[in-house]
Amino acid sequence: MKTMRYILIFFLGLTLLSCNNTKGKKSVSVKKHIPSTSQKNQKGVGLDSTQFSKNNLRSFEKGKVLTSKITENGLVIKWLKPTIKSNPLLKTGEVVLLEYRMALPDGKIIDGNNRLNMPFIPYMVGYNNQTKGWDLAMNHLRVGDFVKVEIPAMYAYGEKGLKGIIPPNTNNWLYIKVLAKVSPELNENGVKVWTFQKGISSALDLSKEKEVSYHAIVSSQNKALIMNSYRSRIALKYIPGQKNIVPGLRKVLNNAKKDQKMFVLISPEQAYGNKGYANLIQPNETLFFNLTIKDVRAI
């Protein structure tokens, strides 16, 4: 799935640390409290069940649905595991760790974190990381939830579908386990940073005499893929002191390290303020940057 691959390519090769299960906890640190694969499915039904061996989920939910609801947007959410009501509902601007499978109504699995050999993916809630249906579902979920979400075609791939994978006007079945919530390691002056790979330190860390090469996927609450440098396969460049990017991003890139991978959320005051930018960014809009630092070299 092309859109999904552009987003998930960010996570290839992540070196995340394992920790204790986060069941019942409100928030976790990105550095210390990411659940290990051996701990996630110790209890109850799980996505790694042998029932998935034939790559079909048509009958997976049979006998497992505890409760369900139809949202105002027409999504059908079915809980396959008791919800932890003491955990708050997910909010826009929070980062969570998800285990997921995507299927068609005939049960055929077409995507999942397992297909990238990853135990889970980080997900920024509310910023169009995926099709609209994902974000519409997230605000009904909590850490610990395991659900099936039936997403109407209009909130998935619509009339166009995805050639060779999803037919036009096809609903999507999304199975999600919300494993944990991740706290930003930096939350300062309108800039939040979640680092998922630390990168390589060097003598250039504190220097301004350097050039940073990076890839970025940029989105907002109102628009997906405002920019995606992966499409052109040409890395972006930044030299400390330049003002060709927004202030909040400059603050992050000034301290960037080679091979660093991070989520960055930048407030309007540190982005395009009350003016916005052309027809891409609305006034007073927060921006989400999915960053990979390709190189840092001396100049």
XYZ file of C-alpha atoms in Angstrom:
299
model
C 0.000 0.000 0.000
C 1.853 3.035 -1.316
C 0.654 5.653 1.187
C 1.261 3.300 4.077
C 4.734 2.381 2.832
C 5.862 5.998 2.655
C 4.971 6.390 6.314
C 6.273 3.069 7.563
C 9.590 3.324 5.733
C 10.552 5.713 8.522
C 10.561 2.844 10.985
C 12.687 0.307 9.147
C 15.685 -0.619 11.265
C 14.414 0.908 14.502
C 16.409 -0.090 17.578
C 13.849 0.228 20.355
C 14.391 -0.915 23.924
C 12.083 -3.460 25.550
C 10.429 -2.987 28.897
C 7.606 -4.091 31.145
C 4.033 -4.383 29.907
C 2.200 -1.045 30.142
C -1.282 -2.355 30.814
C -3.228 0.079 32.950
C -0.673 2.887 32.693
C -1.583 6.246 31.216
C 1.697 7.139 29.554
C 5.145 5.746 28.973
C 8.602 7.013 28.158
C 9.852 6.386 24.649
C 13.235 5.341 26.031
C 12.285 2.984 28.840
C 8.780 1.637 28.569
C 8.177 0.152 25.143
C 6.632 -3.320 25.538
C 8.583 -6.320 24.298
C 7.098 -8.701 21.763
C 7.101 -11.554 24.266
C 4.963 -9.602 26.720
C 2.298 -8.162 24.428
C 0.162 -11.239 23.845
C 0.468 -13.103 27.126
C -3.225 -12.718 27.877
C -6.324 -12.871 25.732
C -6.693 -12.873 21.986
C -3.824 -11.454 19.983
C -2.815 -10.563 16.458
C -0.021 -13.122 16.480
C -2.497 -15.971 16.891
C -1.987 -19.025 14.677
C -5.442 -18.221 13.281
C -3.643 -15.724 11.058
C -1.509 -18.389 9.387
C -3.744 -18.526 6.291
C -3.707 -14.749 5.856
C -7.475 -14.476 6.181
C -9.522 -12.821 8.920
C -13.022 -13.572 7.699
C -14.015 -15.516 10.803
C -11.440 -14.172 13.261
C -13.907 -12.143 15.338
C -16.448 -14.970 15.697
C -17.241 -15.439 19.376
C -14.800 -12.718 20.432
C -16.832 -9.489 20.190
C -17.542 -8.137 23.685
C -19.179 -4.855 22.691
C -19.508 -2.647 19.634
C -20.558 0.813 18.512
C -21.290 2.728 15.334
C -19.651 6.153 15.324
C -21.183 9.344 13.965
C -19.066 8.857 10.826
C -20.366 5.359 10.210
C -17.336 3.427 11.447
C -18.156 0.167 13.227
C -15.844 -0.533 16.168
C -15.900 -3.960 17.809
C -13.984 -4.584 21.033
C -12.317 -8.009 21.118
C -10.830 -7.563 24.583
C -12.153 -5.849 27.747
C -11.362 -2.132 27.698
C -9.439 -0.555 30.583
C -11.820 2.281 31.426
C -9.360 3.907 33.818
C -7.183 4.692 30.794
C -8.231 7.950 29.097
C -9.399 8.095 25.500
C -6.655 8.854 23.008
C -6.290 12.489 21.989
C -5.029 14.284 18.914
C -1.313 14.986 19.228
C -0.516 11.871 21.269
C 1.833 9.129 20.073
C 0.861 5.503 20.596
C 2.383 2.134 19.731
C 0.114 0.000 17.566
C 0.026 -3.571 16.391
C -2.272 -3.836 13.377
C -3.553 -5.830 10.436
C -5.452 -4.390 7.469
C -7.901 -6.616 5.616
C -10.641 -6.479 3.004
C -14.249 -7.564 3.697
C -13.454 -10.998 2.259
C -10.953 -11.384 5.110
C -7.821 -11.138 2.967
C -4.949 -9.481 4.869
C -3.331 -6.761 2.771
C -1.018 -5.120 5.289
C 0.293 -5.195 8.852
C 3.311 -4.364 10.966
C 4.313 -8.040 10.774
C 4.926 -7.685 7.042
C 7.711 -5.253 7.850
C 9.074 -7.617 10.511
C 8.170 -5.067 13.176
C 6.423 -5.857 16.484
C 4.555 -2.511 16.396
C 4.583 0.955 14.829
C 4.505 4.406 16.451
C 1.452 6.422 15.400
C 0.720 10.129 15.799
C -2.993 10.497 16.553
C -4.990 12.985 14.494
C -2.426 14.023 11.885
C -3.346 11.959 8.831
C -0.627 9.330 9.191
C -3.005 7.005 7.370
C -6.426 7.236 5.743
C -9.004 9.333 7.587
C -10.702 6.276 9.057
C -7.720 5.542 11.281
C -7.881 8.899 13.038
C -11.675 8.792 13.301
C -11.327 5.497 15.171
C -8.476 6.556 17.464
C -10.544 9.032 19.466
C -12.762 6.134 20.601
C -9.850 3.990 21.807
C -7.688 3.677 24.924
C -4.357 2.070 25.735
C -5.006 -1.661 26.111
C -7.833 -1.831 23.565
C -7.941 -4.566 20.934
C -10.551 -3.766 18.295
C -11.779 -4.426 14.815
C -12.673 -1.230 12.956
C -14.852 -1.474 9.860
C -13.944 1.647 7.879
C -16.346 2.847 5.157
C -14.706 3.269 1.754
C -15.129 7.057 1.852
C -12.756 7.167 4.852
C -10.372 4.622 3.319
C -9.316 4.595 -0.347
C -12.645 5.767 -1.756
C -13.709 5.593 -5.372
C -10.155 5.098 -6.647
C -9.139 2.225 -4.408
C -5.511 1.111 -4.608
C -4.583 -0.527 -7.896
C -4.035 -4.243 -7.606
C -4.691 -4.259 -3.857
C -7.960 -2.526 -2.885
C -10.890 -2.396 -5.345
C -12.785 0.909 -5.729
C -15.455 1.669 -3.102
C -14.252 -1.073 -0.761
C -14.578 -0.925 3.011
C -11.431 -1.664 5.007
C -11.176 -3.910 8.047
C -8.604 -2.637 10.507
C -7.537 -4.718 13.504
C -5.650 -2.680 16.105
C -4.034 -3.341 19.466
C -3.147 -0.123 21.308
C -0.052 -1.215 23.212
C 1.175 1.960 24.894
C 1.219 5.732 24.899
C 4.595 7.406 24.410
C 5.597 10.678 26.085
C 7.752 13.194 24.178
C 11.341 13.440 25.339
C 11.244 17.175 24.593
C 8.275 19.494 25.113
C 9.503 23.057 25.017
C 8.276 26.356 23.558
C 5.802 24.796 21.167
C 8.059 21.979 19.957
C 7.554 18.325 20.922
C 10.025 15.605 19.939
C 9.776 11.810 20.131
C 13.054 10.090 19.204
C 12.771 6.464 18.075
C 16.380 6.031 17.010
C 19.060 8.088 18.721
C 21.481 8.458 15.848
C 25.266 8.655 15.864
C 26.994 11.306 17.978
C 30.001 13.111 16.535
C 32.210 16.159 16.973
C 29.654 18.067 14.891
C 26.907 17.792 17.504
C 27.602 21.261 18.945
C 28.975 22.795 15.760
C 27.199 25.209 13.430
C 29.653 24.436 10.633
C 27.703 21.509 9.251
C 25.097 20.482 6.716
C 22.194 18.257 7.731
C 20.610 16.007 5.085
C 17.175 14.674 5.995
C 13.925 13.220 4.741
C 10.587 14.581 5.933
C 6.929 13.664 5.671
C 4.785 16.620 6.753
C 1.072 16.609 7.560
C -1.536 18.475 9.598
C -4.927 17.725 11.080
C -6.510 18.967 7.850
C -4.154 17.690 5.164
C -2.111 14.546 4.599
C 1.266 14.563 2.857
C 1.775 18.314 2.660
C 5.312 17.347 1.741
C 7.040 14.006 1.243
C 10.712 14.052 0.268
C 10.729 10.250 -0.077
C 8.725 10.585 -3.291
C 11.517 12.449 -5.042
C 14.190 10.360 -3.291
C 16.137 13.590 -2.852
C 17.112 14.471 0.719
C 16.463 17.984 1.998
C 19.385 20.124 3.202
C 19.786 22.473 6.152
C 22.743 24.506 7.448
C 22.430 26.053 10.944
C 21.610 29.736 10.607
C 19.530 29.358 7.463
C 15.940 30.587 7.652
C 14.439 28.643 4.781
C 12.516 26.367 7.162
C 10.181 27.129 10.070
C 11.747 28.092 13.441
C 10.599 24.965 15.272
C 12.216 22.683 12.724
C 15.438 24.714 12.832
C 15.645 24.094 16.580
C 15.389 20.348 16.021
C 17.817 20.133 13.099
C 20.455 22.242 14.852
C 20.994 19.266 17.170
C 20.310 16.455 14.709
C 22.494 13.343 14.490
C 23.098 11.015 11.575
C 20.598 8.116 11.423
C 18.304 9.770 13.969
C 14.594 9.037 13.507
C 11.926 11.111 15.199
C 8.421 12.510 15.308
C 8.204 16.285 15.727
C 5.054 18.294 16.484
C 5.420 22.047 15.908
C 2.918 24.633 17.145
C 1.693 27.455 14.859
C 3.906 29.961 16.683
C 6.951 27.915 15.679
C 5.619 27.210 12.171
C 3.562 29.474 9.862
C 1.611 31.333 12.558
C -1.626 33.140 11.747
C -0.757 33.475 8.046
C -0.517 29.840 7.051
C 1.122 28.919 3.770
C -0.607 29.091 0.374
C -3.407 26.523 0.190
C -1.356 23.876 1.976
C -1.254 25.069 5.575
C -4.123 26.872 7.260
C -3.618 29.816 9.645
C -2.789 28.772 13.214
C -2.183 25.159 12.239
C 0.093 22.732 14.096
C 2.376 20.644 11.865
C 3.589 17.073 12.229
C 7.045 16.149 10.881
C 8.146 12.552 10.450
C 11.943 12.935 10.191
C 14.873 10.730 9.256
C 18.344 12.276 9.419
C 20.378 10.823 6.559
C 23.698 12.538 7.172
C 25.483 15.304 9.070
C 28.706 16.506 7.448
C 31.220 19.259 8.110
C 31.345 22.286 5.799
